[in-house]
PDB file of C-alpha atoms in Angstrom:
ATOM      1  CA  MET A 275      13.065  26.731  -9.278  1.00 43.00           C
ATOM      2  CA  LYS A 276      10.609  27.312  -6.412  1.00 41.00           C
ATOM      3  CA  ARG A 277       8.345  24.653  -7.820  1.00 39.00           C
ATOM      4  CA  TYR A 278      11.149  22.154  -7.887  1.00 36.00           C
ATOM      5  CA  LEU A 279      12.138  23.115  -4.366  1.00 34.00           C
ATOM      6  CA  SER A 280       8.576  22.565  -3.210  1.00 37.00           C
ATOM      7  CA  VAL A 281       8.499  19.096  -4.819  1.00 35.00           C
ATOM      8  CA  ILE A 282      11.796  18.174  -3.199  1.00 32.00           C
ATOM      9  CA  PHE A 283      10.538  19.415   0.210  1.00 35.00           C
ATOM     10  CA  PHE A 284       7.352  17.398  -0.096  1.00 35.00           C
ATOM     11  CA  PHE A 285       9.299  14.315  -1.108  1.00 36.00           C
ATOM     12  CA  ILE A 286      11.633  14.661   1.884  1.00 37.00           C
ATOM     13  CA  THR A 287       8.725  15.294   4.279  1.00 40.00           C
ATOM     14  CA  TYR A 288       6.820  12.271   2.888  1.00 38.00           C
ATOM     15  CA  CYS A 289       9.894   9.937   3.110  1.00 42.00           C
ATOM     16  CA  THR A 290      10.526  10.957   6.771  1.00 45.00           C
ATOM     17  CA  THR A 291       6.870  10.310   7.826  1.00 61.00           C
ATOM     18  CA  ALA A 292       5.743   7.366   5.712  1.00 77.00           C
ATOM     19  CA  GLN A 293       7.141   4.039   6.847  1.00 89.00           C
ATOM     20  CA  GLU A 294       7.436   1.001   4.529  1.00 92.00           C
ATOM     21  CA  PHE A 295       6.350  -2.435   5.592  1.00 95.00           C
ATOM     22  CA  LYS A 296       6.464  -5.840   3.962  1.00 96.00           C
ATOM     23  CA  ILE A 297       4.286  -8.707   5.092  1.00 97.00           C
ATOM     24  CA  VAL A 298       5.575 -12.205   4.600  1.00 96.00           C
ATOM     25  CA  ASP A 299       4.872 -15.822   5.431  1.00 94.00           C
ATOM     26  CA  GLY A 300       6.553 -16.577   8.853  1.00 92.00           C
ATOM     27  CA  LYS A 301       7.782 -19.943   7.449  1.00 90.00           C
ATOM     28  CA  ASP A 302       8.897 -19.488   3.893  1.00 92.00           C
ATOM     29  CA  ARG A 303       9.206 -15.674   3.819  1.00 94.00           C
ATOM     30  CA  SER A 304       6.916 -15.477   0.712  1.00 94.00           C
ATOM     31  CA  PRO A 305       4.995 -12.181   0.349  1.00 95.00           C
ATOM     32  CA  ILE A 306       1.429 -12.122   1.456  1.00 95.00           C
ATOM     33  CA  SER A 307      -0.553 -10.433  -1.191  1.00 94.00           C
ATOM     34  CA  PHE A 308      -3.346  -7.975  -0.363  1.00 94.00           C
ATOM     35  CA  ALA A 309      -3.060  -8.512   3.421  1.00 95.00           C
ATOM     36  CA  THR A 310      -5.457  -6.325   5.431  1.00 94.00           C
ATOM     37  CA  ILE A 311      -4.136  -3.620   7.707  1.00 94.00           C
ATOM     38  CA  SER A 312      -6.594  -2.109  10.271  1.00 93.00           C
ATOM     39  CA  PHE A 313      -5.944   0.746  12.623  1.00 91.00           C
ATOM     40  CA  GLY A 314      -7.820   3.363  14.685  1.00 83.00           C
ATOM     41  CA  ASP A 315     -11.663   3.400  14.739  1.00 75.00           C
ATOM     42  CA  GLY A 316     -12.397   1.344  11.708  1.00 83.00           C
ATOM     43  CA  LEU A 317      -9.736   2.679   9.362  1.00 87.00           C
ATOM     44  CA  GLY A 318      -7.448   0.624   7.241  1.00 91.00           C
ATOM     45  CA  THR A 319      -5.716  -0.241   3.969  1.00 91.00           C
ATOM     46  CA  PHE A 320      -4.342  -3.196   1.990  1.00 93.00           C
ATOM     47  CA  ALA A 321      -0.920  -4.409   1.132  1.00 94.00           C
ATOM     48  CA  ASP A 322      -0.143  -4.721  -2.633  1.00 93.00           C
ATOM     49  CA  GLU A 323       0.623  -7.902  -4.673  1.00 93.00           C
ATOM     50  CA  GLU A 324       4.138  -8.019  -3.107  1.00 94.00           C
ATOM     51  CA  GLY A 325       2.839  -7.657   0.475  1.00 95.00           C
ATOM     52  CA  SER A 326       4.088  -4.084   0.823  1.00 94.00           C
ATOM     53  CA  PHE A 327       2.375  -1.010   2.221  1.00 93.00           C
ATOM     54  CA  THR A 328       3.242   2.322   3.634  1.00 91.00           C
ATOM     55  CA  PHE A 329       1.896   4.049   6.753  1.00 91.00           C
ATOM     56  CA  SER A 330       2.073   7.829   7.373  1.00 86.00           C
ATOM     57  CA  SER A 331       2.614   8.793  11.042  1.00 84.00           C
ATOM     58  CA  LYS A 332       2.107  12.336  10.036  1.00 83.00           C
ATOM     59  CA  LYS A 333      -1.323  11.580   8.577  1.00 83.00           C
ATOM     60  CA  TYR A 334      -2.380   9.440  11.520  1.00 85.00           C
ATOM     61  CA  PRO A 335      -0.465  10.863  14.490  1.00 86.00           C
ATOM     62  CA  ASP A 336      -2.790   9.258  17.100  1.00 87.00           C
ATOM     63  CA  ILE A 337      -2.149   5.731  15.862  1.00 90.00           C
ATOM     64  CA  ASP A 338       0.437   3.549  17.521  1.00 90.00           C
ATOM     65  CA  THR A 339      -0.665  -0.042  16.613  1.00 93.00           C
ATOM     66  CA  LEU A 340      -1.513  -1.779  13.268  1.00 94.00           C
ATOM     67  CA  PHE A 341      -3.541  -4.989  13.166  1.00 94.00           C
ATOM     68  CA  ILE A 342      -2.479  -7.116  10.180  1.00 95.00           C
ATOM     69  CA  SER A 343      -4.315 -10.149   8.857  1.00 92.00           C
ATOM     70  CA  GLY A 344      -4.505 -12.390   5.827  1.00 91.00           C
ATOM     71  CA  LEU A 345      -6.540 -15.358   4.804  1.00 86.00           C
ATOM     72  CA  GLY A 346      -5.060 -18.505   6.458  1.00 85.00           C
ATOM     73  CA  TYR A 347      -2.852 -16.535   8.880  1.00 90.00           C
ATOM     74  CA  LYS A 348      -3.180 -15.372  12.492  1.00 91.00           C
ATOM     75  CA  GLU A 349      -3.806 -11.724  13.037  1.00 92.00           C
ATOM     76  CA  LYS A 350      -0.885  -9.835  14.349  1.00 94.00           C
ATOM     77  CA  ALA A 351      -0.764  -6.499  16.382  1.00 94.00           C
ATOM     78  CA  LEU A 352       2.218  -4.426  15.384  1.00 93.00           C
ATOM     79  CA  LEU A 353       3.541  -1.493  17.390  1.00 91.00           C
ATOM     80  CA  ILE A 354       4.588   1.265  14.954  1.00 86.00           C
ATOM     81  CA  PRO A 355       8.339   1.905  15.243  1.00 78.00           C
ATOM     82  CA  LEU A 356       9.150   5.277  16.844  1.00 67.00           C
ATOM     83  CA  GLU A 357      11.846   5.914  14.365  1.00 69.00           C
ATOM     84  CA  ASP A 358      11.789   5.464  10.576  1.00 68.00           C
ATOM     85  CA  ASN A 359      13.516   2.407   9.142  1.00 72.00           C
ATOM     86  CA  PRO A 360      15.662   3.213   5.988  1.00 76.00           C
ATOM     87  CA  THR A 361      14.531  -0.192   4.737  1.00 81.00           C
ATOM     88  CA  ALA A 362      11.089  -1.885   4.802  1.00 86.00           C
ATOM     89  CA  THR A 363      10.058  -3.331   8.197  1.00 91.00           C
ATOM     90  CA  ILE A 364       9.513  -7.126   7.717  1.00 94.00           C
ATOM     91  CA  VAL A 365       6.253  -8.334   9.242  1.00 95.00           C
ATOM     92  CA  LYS A 366       5.994 -12.126   9.675  1.00 96.00           C
ATOM     93  CA  LEU A 367       2.491 -13.723   9.948  1.00 95.00           C
ATOM     94  CA  ASP A 368       2.124 -17.232  11.242  1.00 93.00           C
ATOM     95  CA  PRO A 369      -0.042 -19.697   9.292  1.00 87.00           C
ATOM     96  CA  GLU A 370      -3.328 -20.616  11.021  1.00 81.00           C
ATOM     97  CA  VAL A 371      -4.126 -24.256  11.150  1.00 68.00           C
ATOM     98  CA  SER A 372      -7.539 -24.599   9.524  1.00 57.00           C
ATOM     99  CA  GLN A 373     -10.162 -26.949  10.885  1.00 46.00           C
ATOM    100  CA  LEU A 374     -12.293 -26.609   7.744  1.00 47.00           C
ATOM    101  CA  GLY A 375     -10.937 -29.395   5.690  1.00 48.00           C
ATOM    102  CA  GLU A 376     -14.129 -31.296   6.056  1.00 48.00           C
ATOM    103  CA  VAL A 377     -16.126 -28.310   4.805  1.00 48.00           C
ATOM    104  CA  ILE A 378     -14.683 -28.420   1.292  1.00 55.00           C
ATOM    105  CA  VAL A 379     -16.655 -30.970  -0.732  1.00 49.00           C
ATOM    106  CA  SER A 380     -14.886 -32.831  -3.466  1.00 52.00           C
ATOM    107  CA  ALA A 381     -17.405 -33.526  -6.202  1.00 51.00           C
ATOM    108  CA  PRO A 382     -16.722 -36.085  -8.864  1.00 54.00           C
ATOM    109  CA  LYS A 383     -14.067 -34.961 -11.408  1.00 64.00           C
ATOM    110  CA  GLU A 384     -15.454 -37.339 -13.954  1.00 70.00           C
ATOM    111  CA  GLY A 385     -18.997 -38.368 -14.696  1.00 82.00           C
ATOM    112  CA  LYS A 386     -22.108 -36.877 -16.102  1.00 91.00           C
ATOM    113  CA  PHE A 387     -22.772 -33.171 -15.426  1.00 94.00           C
ATOM    114  CA  LYS A 388     -24.760 -30.295 -16.762  1.00 96.00           C
ATOM    115  CA  PHE A 389     -24.234 -26.601 -16.561  1.00 97.00           C
ATOM    116  CA  ARG A 390     -27.105 -24.707 -14.790  1.00 97.00           C
ATOM    117  CA  LYS A 391     -27.573 -20.998 -14.186  1.00 97.00           C
ATOM    118  CA  GLN A 392     -28.917 -18.734 -11.417  1.00 96.00           C
ATOM    119  CA  LYS A 393     -29.385 -15.438 -13.194  1.00 96.00           C
ATOM    120  CA  ALA A 394     -28.045 -12.226 -11.718  1.00 96.00           C
ATOM    121  CA  GLN A 395     -30.665  -9.557 -10.862  1.00 94.00           C
ATOM    122  CA  THR A 396     -29.777  -6.010 -11.686  1.00 94.00           C
ATOM    123  CA  HIS A 397     -31.144  -2.549 -12.710  1.00 93.00           C
ATOM    124  CA  ASN A 398     -29.602   0.853 -13.829  1.00 90.00           C
ATOM    125  CA  ASP A 399     -30.871   3.093 -10.953  1.00 93.00           C
ATOM    126  CA  ILE A 400     -27.792   4.702  -9.435  1.00 92.00           C
ATOM    127  CA  PHE A 401     -29.772   5.716  -6.359  1.00 93.00           C
ATOM    128  CA  ALA A 402     -30.466   2.037  -5.485  1.00 95.00           C
ATOM    129  CA  CYS A 403     -26.808   0.973  -5.547  1.00 96.00           C
ATOM    130  CA  TRP A 404     -24.334   0.120  -2.853  1.00 95.00           C
ATOM    131  CA  LEU A 405     -21.273   2.376  -2.989  1.00 93.00           C
ATOM    132  CA  PRO A 406     -18.219   0.099  -2.798  1.00 94.00           C
ATOM    133  CA  THR A 407     -15.553   1.294  -0.299  1.00 93.00           C
ATOM    134  CA  VAL A 408     -12.321  -0.336   0.994  1.00 91.00           C
ATOM    135  CA  GLU A 409     -13.896  -0.839   4.451  1.00 89.00           C
ATOM    136  CA  SER A 410     -16.886  -2.955   3.372  1.00 93.00           C
ATOM    137  CA  GLU A 411     -17.427  -6.579   2.322  1.00 96.00           C
ATOM    138  CA  ILE A 412     -20.642  -8.018   0.865  1.00 97.00           C
ATOM    139  CA  ALA A 413     -21.431 -11.812   1.067  1.00 97.00           C
ATOM    140  CA  VAL A 414     -24.273 -13.710  -0.663  1.00 97.00           C
ATOM    141  CA  LEU A 415     -25.457 -17.262   0.159  1.00 96.00           C
ATOM    142  CA  PHE A 416     -25.477 -19.968  -2.476  1.00 96.00           C
ATOM    143  CA  THR A 417     -26.858 -23.511  -2.000  1.00 96.00           C
ATOM    144  CA  ARG A 418     -26.295 -26.653  -4.091  1.00 95.00           C
ATOM    145  CA  TYR A 419     -28.358 -26.754  -7.320  1.00 95.00           C
ATOM    146  CA  GLU A 420     -31.281 -29.078  -6.719  1.00 94.00           C
ATOM    147  CA  ASN A 421     -29.282 -30.531  -3.807  1.00 93.00           C
ATOM    148  CA  LYS A 422     -26.754 -32.182  -6.114  1.00 93.00           C
ATOM    149  CA  ALA A 423     -22.960 -31.954  -6.075  1.00 92.00           C
ATOM    150  CA  SER A 424     -22.321 -28.473  -7.491  1.00 94.00           C
ATOM    151  CA  GLN A 425     -19.160 -26.605  -8.528  1.00 95.00           C
ATOM    152  CA  ILE A 426     -19.223 -22.850  -8.959  1.00 96.00           C
ATOM    153  CA  SER A 427     -18.073 -22.346 -12.587  1.00 97.00           C
ATOM    154  CA  LYS A 428     -18.967 -18.632 -12.944  1.00 98.00           C
ATOM    155  CA  LEU A 429     -20.063 -15.743 -10.896  1.00 98.00           C
ATOM    156  CA  TYR A 430     -22.437 -13.083 -12.311  1.00 98.00           C
ATOM    157  CA  LEU A 431     -21.841  -9.787 -10.568  1.00 98.00           C
ATOM    158  CA  PRO A 432     -24.474  -6.991 -11.135  1.00 97.00           C
ATOM    159  CA  VAL A 433     -22.619  -3.688 -11.712  1.00 96.00           C
ATOM    160  CA  ASN A 434     -23.507  -0.112 -12.706  1.00 93.00           C
ATOM    161  CA  ALA A 435     -20.656   1.779 -14.351  1.00 90.00           C
ATOM    162  CA  GLU A 436     -22.924   4.958 -14.587  1.00 85.00           C
ATOM    163  CA  SER A 437     -22.421   4.962 -18.381  1.00 76.00           C
ATOM    164  CA  GLU A 438     -25.891   6.364 -18.928  1.00 69.00           C
ATOM    165  CA  TYR A 439     -25.246   9.429 -16.769  1.00 63.00           C
ATOM    166  CA  LYS A 440     -23.042  11.987 -18.643  1.00 50.00           C
ATOM    167  CA  SER A 441     -22.063  13.930 -15.445  1.00 51.00           C
ATOM    168  CA  LYS A 442     -20.680  10.788 -13.818  1.00 52.00           C
ATOM    169  CA  GLY A 443     -20.268   8.209 -16.539  1.00 49.00           C
ATOM    170  CA  LYS A 444     -17.256   9.762 -18.339  1.00 57.00           C
ATOM    171  CA  GLY A 445     -13.727   8.796 -17.719  1.00 69.00           C
ATOM    172  CA  LYS A 446     -11.860   5.507 -17.513  1.00 84.00           C
ATOM    173  CA  PHE A 447     -11.277   3.474 -14.493  1.00 88.00           C
ATOM    174  CA  ALA A 448     -10.110   0.002 -13.397  1.00 93.00           C
ATOM    175  CA  THR A 449     -10.975  -1.283  -9.940  1.00 95.00           C
ATOM    176  CA  ILE A 450      -9.495  -4.314  -8.271  1.00 96.00           C
ATOM    177  CA  PHE A 451     -11.837  -6.574  -6.369  1.00 97.00           C
ATOM    178  CA  ARG A 452     -11.320  -9.718  -4.215  1.00 96.00           C
ATOM    179  CA  ALA A 453     -13.778 -12.674  -3.931  1.00 97.00           C
ATOM    180  CA  GLN A 454     -13.532 -14.848  -0.853  1.00 95.00           C
ATOM    181  CA  PHE A 455     -15.482 -17.864   0.434  1.00 95.00           C
ATOM    182  CA  TYR A 456     -17.083 -18.666   3.838  1.00 95.00           C
ATOM    183  CA  GLU A 457     -18.922 -21.500   5.500  1.00 94.00           C
ATOM    184  CA  ASN A 458     -22.609 -21.246   6.200  1.00 95.00           C
ATOM    185  CA  ASN A 459     -22.952 -20.977  10.006  1.00 94.00           C
ATOM    186  CA  LYS A 460     -26.736 -21.339  10.572  1.00 93.00           C
ATOM    187  CA  GLY A 461     -27.548 -18.755   7.883  1.00 93.00           C
ATOM    188  CA  THR A 462     -24.645 -16.440   8.643  1.00 95.00           C
ATOM    189  CA  PRO A 463     -21.111 -16.305   7.039  1.00 96.00           C
ATOM    190  CA  GLY A 464     -18.852 -18.298   9.314  1.00 94.00           C
ATOM    191  CA  SER A 465     -15.208 -19.131   9.142  1.00 90.00           C
ATOM    192  CA  ALA A 466     -13.326 -18.605   5.956  1.00 90.00           C
ATOM    193  CA  ILE A 467     -13.070 -21.648   3.711  1.00 90.00           C
ATOM    194  CA  PRO A 468      -9.391 -22.015   2.647  1.00 83.00           C
ATOM    195  CA  TYR A 469     -10.059 -21.652  -1.012  1.00 86.00           C
ATOM    196  CA  GLU A 470      -7.538 -19.296  -2.706  1.00 82.00           C
ATOM    197  CA  SER A 471      -8.736 -15.659  -2.764  1.00 83.00           C
ATOM    198  CA  VAL A 472      -9.739 -14.615  -6.330  1.00 95.00           C
ATOM    199  CA  ILE A 473      -8.373 -11.233  -7.410  1.00 95.00           C
ATOM    200  CA  PHE A 474      -9.906  -9.546 -10.437  1.00 96.00           C
ATOM    201  CA  ALA A 475     -10.448  -6.117 -12.085  1.00 95.00           C
ATOM    202  CA  MET A 476     -13.368  -4.363 -13.472  1.00 95.00           C
ATOM    203  CA  ASP A 477     -13.334  -1.255 -15.777  1.00 92.00           C
ATOM    204  CA  GLU A 478     -15.846   1.197 -17.272  1.00 89.00           C
ATOM    205  CA  LYS A 479     -16.796  -1.423 -19.870  1.00 89.00           C
ATOM    206  CA  ALA A 480     -18.166  -3.718 -17.173  1.00 87.00           C
ATOM    207  CA  ASP A 481     -21.873  -2.640 -17.061  1.00 85.00           C
ATOM    208  CA  LYS A 482     -25.001  -4.469 -16.069  1.00 93.00           C
ATOM    209  CA  VAL A 483     -23.378  -7.954 -15.295  1.00 96.00           C
ATOM    210  CA  PHE A 484     -19.699  -8.828 -14.937  1.00 97.00           C
ATOM    211  CA  GLU A 485     -18.825 -12.499 -15.570  1.00 97.00           C
ATOM    212  CA  LEU A 486     -16.125 -13.985 -13.390  1.00 98.00           C
ATOM    213  CA  ASP A 487     -14.789 -17.377 -14.539  1.00 97.00           C
ATOM    214  CA  LEU A 488     -14.118 -19.706 -11.532  1.00 97.00           C
ATOM    215  CA  LEU A 489     -14.117 -23.017 -13.288  1.00 95.00           C
ATOM    216  CA  SER A 490     -10.307 -23.578 -12.861  1.00 93.00           C
ATOM    217  CA  LYS A 491     -10.591 -22.841  -9.004  1.00 92.00           C
ATOM    218  CA  SER A 492     -12.541 -26.047  -8.228  1.00 92.00           C
ATOM    219  CA  ILE A 493     -14.846 -24.355  -5.778  1.00 94.00           C
ATOM    220  CA  PHE A 494     -17.546 -26.805  -4.629  1.00 94.00           C
ATOM    221  CA  ILE A 495     -20.608 -25.966  -2.521  1.00 95.00           C
ATOM    222  CA  PRO A 496     -20.808 -27.760   0.781  1.00 93.00           C
ATOM    223  CA  GLU A 497     -24.102 -29.485   1.799  1.00 92.00           C
ATOM    224  CA  SER A 498     -24.909 -26.499   4.109  1.00 94.00           C
ATOM    225  CA  GLY A 499     -24.156 -23.942   1.327  1.00 95.00           C
ATOM    226  CA  ILE A 500     -21.463 -21.364   0.831  1.00 96.00           C
ATOM    227  CA  PHE A 501     -21.203 -17.624   1.234  1.00 97.00           C
ATOM    228  CA  ILE A 502     -19.286 -15.833  -1.534  1.00 97.00           C
ATOM    229  CA  SER A 503     -18.136 -12.274  -0.849  1.00 97.00           C
ATOM    230  CA  ILE A 504     -16.681  -9.495  -2.838  1.00 97.00           C
ATOM    231  CA  GLN A 505     -14.693  -6.426  -1.573  1.00 95.00           C
ATOM    232  CA  VAL A 506     -13.010  -3.568  -3.358  1.00 95.00           C
ATOM    233  CA  LEU A 507      -9.224  -3.221  -2.846  1.00 94.00           C
ATOM    234  CA  GLY A 508      -8.684  -0.055  -4.794  1.00 93.00           C
ATOM    235  CA  TYR A 509      -7.965   1.317  -8.265  1.00 93.00           C
ATOM    236  CA  ALA A 510      -5.480  -0.226 -10.658  1.00 92.00           C
ATOM    237  CA  GLY A 511      -2.679   1.483 -12.498  1.00 90.00           C
ATOM    238  CA  LEU A 512      -1.897   1.221 -16.208  1.00 87.00           C
ATOM    239  CA  ASP A 513       0.102  -1.948 -15.424  1.00 89.00           C
ATOM    240  CA  GLY A 514      -3.010  -3.583 -13.767  1.00 89.00           C
ATOM    241  CA  LYS A 515      -1.483  -3.442 -10.296  1.00 90.00           C
ATOM    242  CA  LEU A 516      -2.953  -1.962  -7.198  1.00 91.00           C
ATOM    243  CA  ILE A 517      -1.988   1.755  -6.733  1.00 88.00           C
ATOM    244  CA  LYS A 518      -1.909   3.863  -3.687  1.00 81.00           C
ATOM    245  CA  THR A 519      -5.132   5.921  -3.807  1.00 78.00           C
ATOM    246  CA  LYS A 520      -6.857   8.089  -1.319  1.00 77.00           C
ATOM    247  CA  LYS A 521      -9.150   5.817   0.642  1.00 78.00           C
ATOM    248  CA  TYR A 522     -10.653   8.406   2.894  1.00 74.00           C
ATOM    249  CA  ARG A 523     -11.872  12.039   2.546  1.00 75.00           C
ATOM    250  CA  GLU A 524     -11.472  14.445   5.417  1.00 70.00           C
ATOM    251  CA  ILE A 525     -14.583  16.538   6.123  1.00 73.00           C
ATOM    252  CA  LYS A 526     -14.866  19.299   8.792  1.00 69.00           C
ATOM    253  CA  THR A 527     -17.934  18.772  11.073  1.00 69.00           C
ATOM    254  CA  SER A 528     -19.092  20.220  14.391  1.00 70.00           C
ATOM    255  CA  ARG A 529     -17.355  17.140  15.973  1.00 68.00           C
ATOM    256  CA  GLY A 530     -14.057  17.949  14.265  1.00 68.00           C
ATOM    257  CA  ILE A 531     -12.440  16.372  11.307  1.00 65.00           C
ATOM    258  CA  GLN A 532     -14.205  13.117  10.141  1.00 70.00           C
ATOM    259  CA  LYS A 533     -12.662  10.644   7.745  1.00 72.00           C
ATOM    260  CA  ILE A 534     -15.221   9.467   5.216  1.00 77.00           C
ATOM    261  CA  SER A 535     -14.534   6.395   3.088  1.00 82.00           C
ATOM    262  CA  THR A 536     -13.977   7.060  -0.578  1.00 86.00           C
ATOM    263  CA  SER A 537     -16.361   5.139  -2.831  1.00 89.00           C
ATOM    264  CA  PHE A 538     -15.184   3.351  -5.939  1.00 92.00           C
ATOM    265  CA  ARG A 539     -16.769   2.501  -9.334  1.00 91.00           C
ATOM    266  CA  PRO A 540     -18.527   0.473 -10.455  1.00 94.00           C
ATOM    267  CA  LEU A 541     -21.532   0.769  -8.243  1.00 95.00           C
ATOM    268  CA  LEU A 542     -23.344  -2.365  -7.062  1.00 97.00           C
ATOM    269  CA  PRO A 543     -27.056  -2.509  -7.673  1.00 96.00           C
ATOM    270  CA  PHE A 544     -29.264  -3.823  -4.828  1.00 96.00           C
ATOM    271  CA  ILE A 545     -32.609  -5.370  -5.517  1.00 95.00           C
ATOM    272  CA  LYS A 546     -35.968  -5.529  -3.733  1.00 90.00           C
ATOM    273  CA  GLY A 547     -38.763  -8.151  -3.672  1.00 75.00           C
ATOM    274  CA  GLU A 548     -36.801 -11.292  -2.642  1.00 70.00           C
ATOM    275  CA  ALA A 549     -38.512 -13.248  -0.009  1.00 64.00           C
ATOM    276  CA  ASN A 550     -35.253 -14.593   1.389  1.00 71.00           C
ATOM    277  CA  GLN A 551     -32.599 -12.369   2.895  1.00 80.00           C
ATOM    278  CA  ARG A 552     -29.298 -13.794   1.771  1.00 88.00           C
ATOM    279  CA  THR A 553     -27.080 -10.753   1.739  1.00 95.00           C
ATOM    280  CA  PHE A 554     -24.690  -9.907   4.634  1.00 96.00           C
ATOM    281  CA  VAL A 555     -22.236  -7.009   5.028  1.00 96.00           C
ATOM    282  CA  ARG A 556     -19.447  -6.167   7.411  1.00 94.00           C
ATOM    283  CA  ARG A 557     -16.789  -3.532   8.031  1.00 91.00           C
ATOM    284  CA  ILE A 558     -13.503  -5.326   7.753  1.00 90.00           C
ATOM    285  CA  PHE A 559     -11.286  -2.818   9.527  1.00 88.00           C
ATOM    286  CA  PHE A 560     -13.007  -3.256  12.835  1.00 78.00           C
ATOM    287  CA  ASN A 561     -11.392  -5.841  15.007  1.00 66.00           C
ATOM    288  CA  ASP A 562     -14.462  -7.936  15.544  1.00 79.00           C
ATOM    289  CA  LYS A 563     -15.325  -7.821  11.767  1.00 86.00           C
ATOM    290  CA  LYS A 564     -18.770  -9.010  12.605  1.00 91.00           C
ATOM    291  CA  TRP A 565     -21.133  -9.983   9.747  1.00 95.00           C
ATOM    292  CA  GLN A 566     -24.639  -8.445   9.817  1.00 94.00           C
ATOM    293  CA  VAL A 567     -27.699  -9.262   7.734  1.00 93.00           C
ATOM    294  CA  PHE A 568     -28.497  -6.283   5.555  1.00 93.00           C
ATOM    295  CA  ASP A 569     -31.835  -5.247   7.059  1.00 88.00           C
ATOM    296  CA  GLN A 570     -33.236  -2.369   9.207  1.00 83.00           C
ATOM    297  CA  ASN A 571     -31.231  -3.476  12.254  1.00 85.00           C
ATOM    298  CA  TYR A 572     -27.966  -2.898  10.276  1.00 86.00           C
ATOM    299  CA  ASN A 573     -28.697   0.792   9.563  1.00 85.00           C
ATOM    300  CA  PRO A 574     -32.233   2.185   9.801  1.00 85.00           C
ATOM    301  CA  ASN A 575     -30.992   5.426   8.016  1.00 89.00           C
ATOM    302  CA  SER A 576     -29.855   3.486   4.939  1.00 91.00           C
ATOM    303  CA  LYS A 577     -31.705   4.743   1.790  1.00 92.00           C
ATOM    304  CA  LEU A 578     -31.380   1.304   0.222  1.00 94.00           C
ATOM    305  CA  LEU A 579     -33.173  -0.291   3.199  1.00 92.00           C
ATOM    306  CA  GLN A 580     -35.780   2.475   3.361  1.00 92.00           C
ATOM    307  CA  THR A 581     -36.682   1.769  -0.263  1.00 93.00           C
ATOM    308  CA  GLY A 582     -36.710  -2.032   0.166  1.00 92.00           C
ATOM    309  CA  HIS A 583     -33.399  -2.715  -1.634  1.00 94.00           C
ATOM    310  CA  ARG A 584     -32.120  -5.407   0.712  1.00 93.00           C
ATOM    311  CA  ASN A 585     -30.217  -7.894  -1.455  1.00 95.00           C
ATOM    312  CA  TYR A 586     -27.280  -7.931  -3.927  1.00 96.00           C
ATOM    313  CA  GLY A 587     -28.481  -9.966  -6.897  1.00 95.00           C
ATOM    314  CA  MET A 588     -25.312 -11.959  -7.456  1.00 97.00           C
ATOM    315  CA  GLY A 589     -25.826 -14.961  -9.782  1.00 97.00           C
ATOM    316  CA  ALA A 590     -23.798 -18.053 -10.628  1.00 98.00           C
ATOM    317  CA  GLU A 591     -23.323 -20.771 -13.145  1.00 98.00           C
ATOM    318  CA  PHE A 592     -23.048 -24.300 -11.647  1.00 97.00           C
ATOM    319  CA  LYS A 593     -21.415 -27.431 -12.931  1.00 96.00           C
ATOM    320  CA  VAL A 594     -23.912 -29.905 -11.519  1.00 95.00           C
ATOM    321  CA  PHE A 595     -23.031 -33.582 -11.217  1.00 93.00           C
ATOM    322  CA  GLU A 596     -25.563 -36.322 -11.696  1.00 85.00           C
ATOM    323  CA  SER A 597     -24.357 -38.216  -8.578  1.00 75.00           C
ATOM    324  CA  ASN A 598     -22.947 -37.005  -5.205  1.00 64.00           C
TER     325      ASN A 598
END
């Protein structure tokens, strides 16, 4: 009986401190899937497929404002209601008029073409891997194949599921990722290109290289090139949908309680030896969301950079047309 009372007490406490929100399109009221919610000093979470998320005022008592954004929408600052709402609070985002129509290149839909590959580069050293967290996004630059009209038909994503390490390789998992696309602004990721975000999942069977089919998405590379990014959204449940998982660990330090981002599997192998630096990273829960090239200026204490592992060896398959 005591155990049941404890569960009931926890449930009541959670319900009175966790507020429900639903993010929708300001015009047609359709849900905005996997919207980004930022708060505090670089903390945040994501909405689920239905645009819903919860926020715990008890867990974050010093937070009074949430910053909500989604691809193709204007960011909105939302003051957290002082009182709990018995129903979900509806958050409307206004569509943002894109000026990037000219960036998307329409290659011939008919005509001669050949498939060409840019191999992924990978390894199995877990100590030379990027640890995916919900706060980080990694972008890699791709250019047209031999300067011809090129469509991205597949992405080859290097991964390390730690299957060779018994202490860490056991246990099943399924992690949901998102791929997004950005213009090349003088060698740096620029504004988002309004291609539809690509949501996909990887599990413990995805080792070495994961193939992501993009042929049906009609993603063409502009003359200046395109940055393709991936970011982790969280773990998936048995139904394949995003579940609420602990995104931060609390660690006691001399400066007080510090929230450390939880890392997700699989790991992302970084490589060394490339002459060109084509990998950029950013922390997406900071308001400026500034992209930085992954070099010593980003973080001189990074073990990856100290050992020369500066690039994520993402590869691709291109559908290359004979004429532009």
